[in-house]
PDB file of C-alpha atoms in Angstrom:
ATOM      1  CA  GLY A 614       0.088   0.083  -0.088  1.00 68.00           C
ATOM      2  CA  ALA A 615       0.985   3.647  -0.228  1.00 82.00           C
ATOM      3  CA  VAL A 616       3.149   4.926   2.565  1.00 90.00           C
ATOM      4  CA  VAL A 617       3.404   8.347   3.914  1.00 95.00           C
ATOM      5  CA  SER A 618       6.402   9.242   6.063  1.00 96.00           C
ATOM      6  CA  GLN A 619       6.202  12.115   8.469  1.00 97.00           C
ATOM      7  CA  HIS A 620       9.172  13.512  10.271  1.00 96.00           C
ATOM      8  CA  PRO A 621      10.000  14.209  12.982  1.00 97.00           C
ATOM      9  CA  SER A 622       7.585  12.106  15.063  1.00 96.00           C
ATOM     10  CA  TRP A 623       8.155  14.219  18.172  1.00 97.00           C
ATOM     11  CA  VAL A 624       9.737  17.614  18.604  1.00 97.00           C
ATOM     12  CA  ILE A 625      10.137  19.879  21.685  1.00 96.00           C
ATOM     13  CA  CYS A 626      11.081  23.476  21.135  1.00 95.00           C
ATOM     14  CA  LYS A 627      11.336  26.717  23.036  1.00 96.00           C
ATOM     15  CA  SER A 628       8.704  29.365  22.648  1.00 96.00           C
ATOM     16  CA  GLY A 629       9.584  31.773  19.817  1.00 96.00           C
ATOM     17  CA  THR A 630      11.415  29.243  17.685  1.00 96.00           C
ATOM     18  CA  SER A 631      10.240  27.810  14.373  1.00 97.00           C
ATOM     19  CA  VAL A 632       9.754  24.105  13.696  1.00 97.00           C
ATOM     20  CA  LYS A 633       9.517  22.352  10.340  1.00 97.00           C
ATOM     21  CA  ILE A 634       7.655  19.153   9.820  1.00 97.00           C
ATOM     22  CA  GLU A 635       8.195  17.052   6.723  1.00 97.00           C
ATOM     23  CA  CYS A 636       5.664  14.821   4.940  1.00 96.00           C
ATOM     24  CA  ARG A 637       6.813  12.534   2.242  1.00 95.00           C
ATOM     25  CA  SER A 638       5.001  10.044   0.015  1.00 92.00           C
ATOM     26  CA  LEU A 639       7.449   7.217  -0.282  1.00 92.00           C
ATOM     27  CA  ASP A 640       6.228   5.098  -3.180  1.00 87.00           C
ATOM     28  CA  PHE A 641       3.744   7.293  -4.969  1.00 86.00           C
ATOM     29  CA  GLN A 642       3.393  10.814  -6.319  1.00 87.00           C
ATOM     30  CA  ALA A 643       0.857  12.772  -4.254  1.00 86.00           C
ATOM     31  CA  THR A 644      -1.345  15.141  -6.202  1.00 81.00           C
ATOM     32  CA  THR A 645      -2.482  16.831  -3.054  1.00 90.00           C
ATOM     33  CA  MET A 646      -1.376  16.752   0.564  1.00 94.00           C
ATOM     34  CA  PHE A 647      -3.333  17.829   3.548  1.00 95.00           C
ATOM     35  CA  TRP A 648      -2.318  19.089   6.998  1.00 97.00           C
ATOM     36  CA  TYR A 649      -4.413  18.265  10.054  1.00 96.00           C
ATOM     37  CA  ARG A 650      -4.166  19.179  13.698  1.00 96.00           C
ATOM     38  CA  GLN A 651      -5.568  16.879  16.477  1.00 92.00           C
ATOM     39  CA  PHE A 652      -5.992  17.821  20.042  1.00 86.00           C
ATOM     40  CA  PRO A 653      -6.009  15.064  22.584  1.00 82.00           C
ATOM     41  CA  LYS A 654      -9.170  12.756  22.294  1.00 78.00           C
ATOM     42  CA  GLN A 655     -10.454  14.911  19.619  1.00 83.00           C
ATOM     43  CA  SER A 656     -10.991  14.624  15.885  1.00 88.00           C
ATOM     44  CA  LEU A 657      -8.835  15.696  13.085  1.00 91.00           C
ATOM     45  CA  MET A 658      -9.223  19.344  12.150  1.00 93.00           C
ATOM     46  CA  LEU A 659      -8.064  20.251   8.533  1.00 94.00           C
ATOM     47  CA  MET A 660      -5.690  23.137   8.551  1.00 96.00           C
ATOM     48  CA  ALA A 661      -4.803  23.392   4.901  1.00 95.00           C
ATOM     49  CA  THR A 662      -4.576  21.823   1.586  1.00 93.00           C
ATOM     50  CA  SER A 663      -1.357  21.709  -0.412  1.00 91.00           C
ATOM     51  CA  ASN A 664      -0.931  21.202  -4.035  1.00 87.00           C
ATOM     52  CA  GLU A 665       2.516  20.814  -5.707  1.00 82.00           C
ATOM     53  CA  GLY A 666       3.780  24.074  -7.233  1.00 81.00           C
ATOM     54  CA  SER A 667       1.039  26.175  -5.963  1.00 83.00           C
ATOM     55  CA  LYS A 668       0.139  28.100  -2.763  1.00 87.00           C
ATOM     56  CA  ALA A 669      -1.605  26.231  -0.034  1.00 91.00           C
ATOM     57  CA  THR A 670      -5.257  26.813   0.649  1.00 93.00           C
ATOM     58  CA  TYR A 671      -5.968  27.320   4.362  1.00 95.00           C
ATOM     59  CA  GLU A 672      -9.173  26.662   6.305  1.00 94.00           C
ATOM     60  CA  GLN A 673     -11.021  29.489   7.952  1.00 93.00           C
ATOM     61  CA  GLY A 674      -9.301  30.494  11.209  1.00 93.00           C
ATOM     62  CA  VAL A 675      -5.905  29.099  10.373  1.00 95.00           C
ATOM     63  CA  GLU A 676      -3.150  31.687  10.232  1.00 93.00           C
ATOM     64  CA  LYS A 677      -1.169  31.301   6.983  1.00 92.00           C
ATOM     65  CA  ASP A 678       1.706  33.295   8.342  1.00 94.00           C
ATOM     66  CA  LYS A 679       1.907  31.175  11.383  1.00 95.00           C
ATOM     67  CA  PHE A 680       1.672  27.772   9.609  1.00 96.00           C
ATOM     68  CA  LEU A 681       3.799  28.015   6.456  1.00 95.00           C
ATOM     69  CA  ILE A 682       3.266  25.287   3.978  1.00 94.00           C
ATOM     70  CA  ASN A 683       5.543  24.424   1.057  1.00 90.00           C
ATOM     71  CA  HIS A 684       4.813  21.743  -1.420  1.00 88.00           C
ATOM     72  CA  ALA A 685       8.044  21.671  -3.482  1.00 82.00           C
ATOM     73  CA  SER A 686       7.615  18.311  -5.292  1.00 88.00           C
ATOM     74  CA  LEU A 687       4.922  15.759  -5.855  1.00 88.00           C
ATOM     75  CA  THR A 688       6.487  13.717  -2.927  1.00 91.00           C
ATOM     76  CA  LEU A 689       7.272  16.356  -0.329  1.00 93.00           C
ATOM     77  CA  SER A 690       5.298  18.889   1.610  1.00 94.00           C
ATOM     78  CA  THR A 691       6.519  20.771   4.678  1.00 95.00           C
ATOM     79  CA  LEU A 692       4.700  22.556   7.494  1.00 97.00           C
ATOM     80  CA  THR A 693       6.670  25.259   9.325  1.00 97.00           C
ATOM     81  CA  VAL A 694       5.173  26.476  12.539  1.00 97.00           C
ATOM     82  CA  THR A 695       6.621  29.890  12.896  1.00 96.00           C
ATOM     83  CA  SER A 696       7.332  31.562  16.229  1.00 96.00           C
ATOM     84  CA  ALA A 697       5.807  28.731  18.123  1.00 96.00           C
ATOM     85  CA  HIS A 698       4.005  29.354  21.337  1.00 95.00           C
ATOM     86  CA  PRO A 699       2.689  26.882  23.867  1.00 95.00           C
ATOM     87  CA  GLU A 700      -0.827  27.096  22.459  1.00 94.00           C
ATOM     88  CA  ASP A 701       0.610  25.611  19.190  1.00 95.00           C
ATOM     89  CA  SER A 702       1.448  22.354  21.126  1.00 95.00           C
ATOM     90  CA  SER A 703      -0.549  19.659  19.455  1.00 95.00           C
ATOM     91  CA  PHE A 704      -0.450  16.610  17.164  1.00 95.00           C
ATOM     92  CA  TYR A 705       0.047  17.474  13.469  1.00 97.00           C
ATOM     93  CA  ILE A 706      -0.829  14.963  10.877  1.00 97.00           C
ATOM     94  CA  CYS A 707      -0.262  15.004   7.165  1.00 97.00           C
ATOM     95  CA  SER A 708      -1.999  12.984   4.485  1.00 95.00           C
ATOM     96  CA  ALA A 709      -1.509  12.495   0.734  1.00 93.00           C
ATOM     97  CA  ARG A 710      -3.988  11.883  -2.037  1.00 88.00           C
ATOM     98  CA  VAL A 711      -3.301  10.103  -5.247  1.00 78.00           C
ATOM     99  CA  ALA A 712      -5.356  11.344  -8.212  1.00 69.00           C
ATOM    100  CA  GLY A 713      -7.442   8.570  -9.606  1.00 67.00           C
ATOM    101  CA  ARG A 714      -6.966   6.189  -6.658  1.00 59.00           C
ATOM    102  CA  TRP A 715     -10.501   6.267  -5.573  1.00 64.00           C
ATOM    103  CA  ASN A 716     -10.059   9.551  -3.536  1.00 75.00           C
ATOM    104  CA  ILE A 717      -8.231   7.723  -0.740  1.00 84.00           C
ATOM    105  CA  GLN A 718      -6.075   9.639   1.560  1.00 89.00           C
ATOM    106  CA  TYR A 719      -3.001   8.070   3.105  1.00 92.00           C
ATOM    107  CA  PHE A 720      -1.931   9.327   6.490  1.00 95.00           C
ATOM    108  CA  GLY A 721       1.468   9.934   8.138  1.00 96.00           C
ATOM    109  CA  ALA A 722       2.108   8.803  11.673  1.00 95.00           C
ATOM    110  CA  GLY A 723       1.858  12.335  12.944  1.00 96.00           C
ATOM    111  CA  THR A 724       4.282  14.726  14.734  1.00 97.00           C
ATOM    112  CA  ARG A 725       3.779  15.624  18.362  1.00 96.00           C
ATOM    113  CA  LEU A 726       4.927  19.346  18.960  1.00 97.00           C
ATOM    114  CA  SER A 727       5.482  20.378  22.496  1.00 96.00           C
ATOM    115  CA  VAL A 728       6.389  24.114  22.940  1.00 96.00           C
ATOM    116  CA  LEU A 729       7.849  25.087  26.160  1.00 95.00           C
TER     117      LEU A 729
ATOM    118  CA  ALA B1001     -21.626  23.086   4.591  1.00 81.00           C
ATOM    119  CA  GLN B1002     -21.047  19.367   5.221  1.00 85.00           C
ATOM    120  CA  ARG B1003     -21.247  17.765   8.512  1.00 92.00           C
ATOM    121  CA  VAL B1004     -20.449  14.357   9.905  1.00 96.00           C
ATOM    122  CA  THR B1005     -21.919  13.235  13.277  1.00 96.00           C
ATOM    123  CA  GLN B1006     -20.759  10.347  15.292  1.00 97.00           C
ATOM    124  CA  PRO B1007     -23.092  10.440  18.381  1.00 96.00           C
ATOM    125  CA  GLU B1008     -21.176   7.973  20.556  1.00 95.00           C
ATOM    126  CA  LYS B1009     -17.790   9.029  21.943  1.00 95.00           C
ATOM    127  CA  LEU B1010     -17.332   5.747  23.702  1.00 96.00           C
ATOM    128  CA  LEU B1011     -18.675   2.260  22.988  1.00 97.00           C
ATOM    129  CA  SER B1012     -17.875  -0.818  25.096  1.00 97.00           C
ATOM    130  CA  VAL B1013     -18.820  -4.273  24.055  1.00 97.00           C
ATOM    131  CA  PHE B1014     -18.010  -7.806  25.003  1.00 97.00           C
ATOM    132  CA  LYS B1015     -15.976 -10.101  22.767  1.00 97.00           C
ATOM    133  CA  GLY B1016     -18.310 -11.968  20.369  1.00 97.00           C
ATOM    134  CA  ALA B1017     -21.092  -9.381  20.696  1.00 98.00           C
ATOM    135  CA  PRO B1018     -22.315  -7.297  17.755  1.00 97.00           C
ATOM    136  CA  VAL B1019     -21.021  -3.699  17.485  1.00 97.00           C
ATOM    137  CA  GLU B1020     -22.496  -0.882  15.604  1.00 97.00           C
ATOM    138  CA  LEU B1021     -20.999   2.551  15.211  1.00 98.00           C
ATOM    139  CA  LYS B1022     -23.328   5.277  14.154  1.00 98.00           C
ATOM    140  CA  CYS B1023     -22.508   7.879  11.559  1.00 98.00           C
ATOM    141  CA  ASN B1024     -24.779  10.526  10.164  1.00 97.00           C
ATOM    142  CA  TYR B1025     -24.033  13.071   7.490  1.00 96.00           C
ATOM    143  CA  SER B1026     -25.348  16.154   5.889  1.00 95.00           C
ATOM    144  CA  TYR B1027     -24.095  17.263   2.445  1.00 92.00           C
ATOM    145  CA  SER B1028     -25.691  18.803  -0.407  1.00 89.00           C
ATOM    146  CA  GLY B1029     -23.805  16.801  -3.037  1.00 85.00           C
ATOM    147  CA  SER B1030     -23.377  13.151  -3.924  1.00 85.00           C
ATOM    148  CA  PRO B1031     -21.753  11.720  -0.707  1.00 86.00           C
ATOM    149  CA  GLU B1032     -18.627   9.634  -0.663  1.00 90.00           C
ATOM    150  CA  LEU B1033     -18.046   8.196   2.786  1.00 94.00           C
ATOM    151  CA  PHE B1034     -15.278   6.343   4.495  1.00 94.00           C
ATOM    152  CA  TRP B1035     -14.480   4.726   7.802  1.00 96.00           C
ATOM    153  CA  TYR B1036     -11.015   5.238   9.099  1.00 95.00           C
ATOM    154  CA  VAL B1037      -9.524   3.435  12.111  1.00 96.00           C
ATOM    155  CA  GLN B1038      -6.666   4.347  14.400  1.00 94.00           C
ATOM    156  CA  TYR B1039      -5.379   1.558  16.627  1.00 95.00           C
ATOM    157  CA  SER B1040      -3.271   2.456  19.721  1.00 91.00           C
ATOM    158  CA  ARG B1041      -0.041   4.242  18.843  1.00 87.00           C
ATOM    159  CA  GLN B1042      -0.700   3.750  15.046  1.00 91.00           C
ATOM    160  CA  ARG B1043      -1.518   6.013  12.212  1.00 93.00           C
ATOM    161  CA  LEU B1044      -4.899   6.636  10.865  1.00 93.00           C
ATOM    162  CA  GLN B1045      -5.742   3.966   8.209  1.00 93.00           C
ATOM    163  CA  LEU B1046      -8.661   3.305   5.779  1.00 92.00           C
ATOM    164  CA  LEU B1047     -10.990   0.654   6.975  1.00 94.00           C
ATOM    165  CA  LEU B1048     -13.588   0.769   4.227  1.00 92.00           C
ATOM    166  CA  ARG B1049     -15.320   3.092   1.754  1.00 90.00           C
ATOM    167  CA  HIS B1050     -18.997   2.896   0.590  1.00 85.00           C
ATOM    168  CA  ILE B1051     -18.156   2.767  -3.035  1.00 81.00           C
ATOM    169  CA  SER B1052     -16.356  -0.569  -2.666  1.00 81.00           C
ATOM    170  CA  ARG B1053     -19.198  -2.156  -0.798  1.00 77.00           C
ATOM    171  CA  GLU B1054     -16.748  -4.656   0.695  1.00 82.00           C
ATOM    172  CA  SER B1055     -16.260  -6.278   4.113  1.00 85.00           C
ATOM    173  CA  ILE B1056     -12.912  -5.593   5.789  1.00 88.00           C
ATOM    174  CA  LYS B1057     -11.945  -7.360   9.042  1.00 92.00           C
ATOM    175  CA  GLY B1058     -15.623  -8.395   9.319  1.00 93.00           C
ATOM    176  CA  PHE B1059     -16.856  -4.885   9.219  1.00 95.00           C
ATOM    177  CA  THR B1060     -19.486  -3.671   6.740  1.00 94.00           C
ATOM    178  CA  ALA B1061     -21.156  -0.237   6.262  1.00 95.00           C
ATOM    179  CA  ASP B1062     -24.022   0.630   4.126  1.00 90.00           C
ATOM    180  CA  LEU B1063     -24.841   4.053   2.826  1.00 92.00           C
ATOM    181  CA  ASN B1064     -28.442   4.945   3.461  1.00 93.00           C
ATOM    182  CA  LYS B1065     -29.192   8.122   1.498  1.00 91.00           C
ATOM    183  CA  GLY B1066     -32.650   8.316   2.860  1.00 93.00           C
ATOM    184  CA  GLU B1067     -31.525   8.412   6.385  1.00 94.00           C
ATOM    185  CA  THR B1068     -28.229  10.098   5.533  1.00 95.00           C
ATOM    186  CA  SER B1069     -26.399   7.434   7.464  1.00 96.00           C
ATOM    187  CA  PHE B1070     -23.279   5.252   7.098  1.00 96.00           C
ATOM    188  CA  HIS B1071     -23.267   3.073  10.119  1.00 97.00           C
ATOM    189  CA  LEU B1072     -20.394   0.638  10.717  1.00 97.00           C
ATOM    190  CA  LYS B1073     -21.234  -2.879  11.839  1.00 96.00           C
ATOM    191  CA  LYS B1074     -19.557  -6.089  12.817  1.00 97.00           C
ATOM    192  CA  PRO B1075     -21.538  -9.078  13.985  1.00 97.00           C
ATOM    193  CA  PHE B1076     -18.830 -10.542  16.391  1.00 97.00           C
ATOM    194  CA  ALA B1077     -16.408  -8.100  17.901  1.00 97.00           C
ATOM    195  CA  GLN B1078     -12.909  -9.149  18.739  1.00 97.00           C
ATOM    196  CA  GLU B1079     -10.490  -7.666  21.261  1.00 97.00           C
ATOM    197  CA  GLU B1080      -8.192  -6.452  18.353  1.00 96.00           C
ATOM    198  CA  ASP B1081     -11.033  -4.276  17.205  1.00 97.00           C
ATOM    199  CA  SER B1082     -10.513  -1.982  20.198  1.00 98.00           C
ATOM    200  CA  ALA B1083      -9.579   1.365  18.448  1.00 97.00           C
ATOM    201  CA  MET B1084     -10.715   4.828  17.592  1.00 95.00           C
ATOM    202  CA  TYR B1085     -13.045   4.899  14.602  1.00 97.00           C
ATOM    203  CA  TYR B1086     -13.715   7.925  12.447  1.00 97.00           C
ATOM    204  CA  CYS B1087     -16.436   8.428   9.778  1.00 97.00           C
ATOM    205  CA  ALA B1088     -15.384  10.767   7.106  1.00 96.00           C
ATOM    206  CA  LEU B1089     -17.121  12.482   4.188  1.00 94.00           C
ATOM    207  CA  LEU B1090     -15.322  13.436   1.119  1.00 90.00           C
ATOM    208  CA  VAL B1091     -16.141  16.842  -0.328  1.00 85.00           C
ATOM    209  CA  LEU B1092     -15.753  16.105  -4.075  1.00 78.00           C
ATOM    210  CA  ASN B1093     -15.004  19.514  -5.452  1.00 77.00           C
ATOM    211  CA  ASP B1094     -11.802  19.867  -3.390  1.00 79.00           C
ATOM    212  CA  TYR B1095     -11.264  16.327  -2.202  1.00 84.00           C
ATOM    213  CA  LYS B1096     -11.169  17.384   1.420  1.00 90.00           C
ATOM    214  CA  LEU B1097     -12.199  14.941   4.106  1.00 92.00           C
ATOM    215  CA  SER B1098     -14.601  16.070   6.727  1.00 93.00           C
ATOM    216  CA  PHE B1099     -14.179  13.881   9.947  1.00 95.00           C
ATOM    217  CA  GLY B1100     -16.680  13.031  12.607  1.00 95.00           C
ATOM    218  CA  ALA B1101     -15.632  13.385  16.242  1.00 95.00           C
ATOM    219  CA  GLY B1102     -14.761   9.683  16.389  1.00 96.00           C
ATOM    220  CA  THR B1103     -15.893   6.779  18.509  1.00 97.00           C
ATOM    221  CA  THR B1104     -13.612   4.856  20.829  1.00 96.00           C
ATOM    222  CA  VAL B1105     -14.381   1.273  20.866  1.00 98.00           C
ATOM    223  CA  THR B1106     -13.350  -1.006  23.685  1.00 98.00           C
ATOM    224  CA  VAL B1107     -13.949  -4.752  23.341  1.00 98.00           C
ATOM    225  CA  ARG B1108     -13.758  -6.626  26.619  1.00 96.00           C
ATOM    226  CA  ALA B1109     -12.890 -10.281  27.008  1.00 93.00           C
TER     227      ALA B1109
END
């Protein structure tokens, strides 16, 4: 099956620093990648949709200057949390979609971000 | 706007008993629905989709457009079915998934 790799799996950073999270499709080319945020014992909340070579589309209420998304190739998207603060601490998950493969999204294992 | 409702946050059943997870949706377009499962310490993975009309790990789900439901069922629950289950609706024009709140299933021996 399709594999999505997300790195790092866990990161701790100081308040005010920036953190980059990578999402890679290992054995397929992803038409679209998605970034979600998940709070403890809650559902996934879509943050943004990322298409290769174009600007990401952010969901309402998500600060695009705070959460920078770059989709440089068909196998890599990155999420940078800029000037992170403790309220940004969360579980961030990416997924990738392959065009024509029955609209299935394949998920990464997630990144736990802890901002001190 | 679309909406997916999973009314049960927690569901506890005994091994061998039937289990049903409820999912209702509202969507103005033609719905494409999925069930995703997240086992402890694992990533979210696709369990089944309504289009394929298949049974995976003994689970089935039927789309009922009249009742706008896509309930997940298994006649005989197993301990390894303990997990978090999410119902999701695909918004076709932009391929976004809208997730329900999730149901945590615990199967007791």
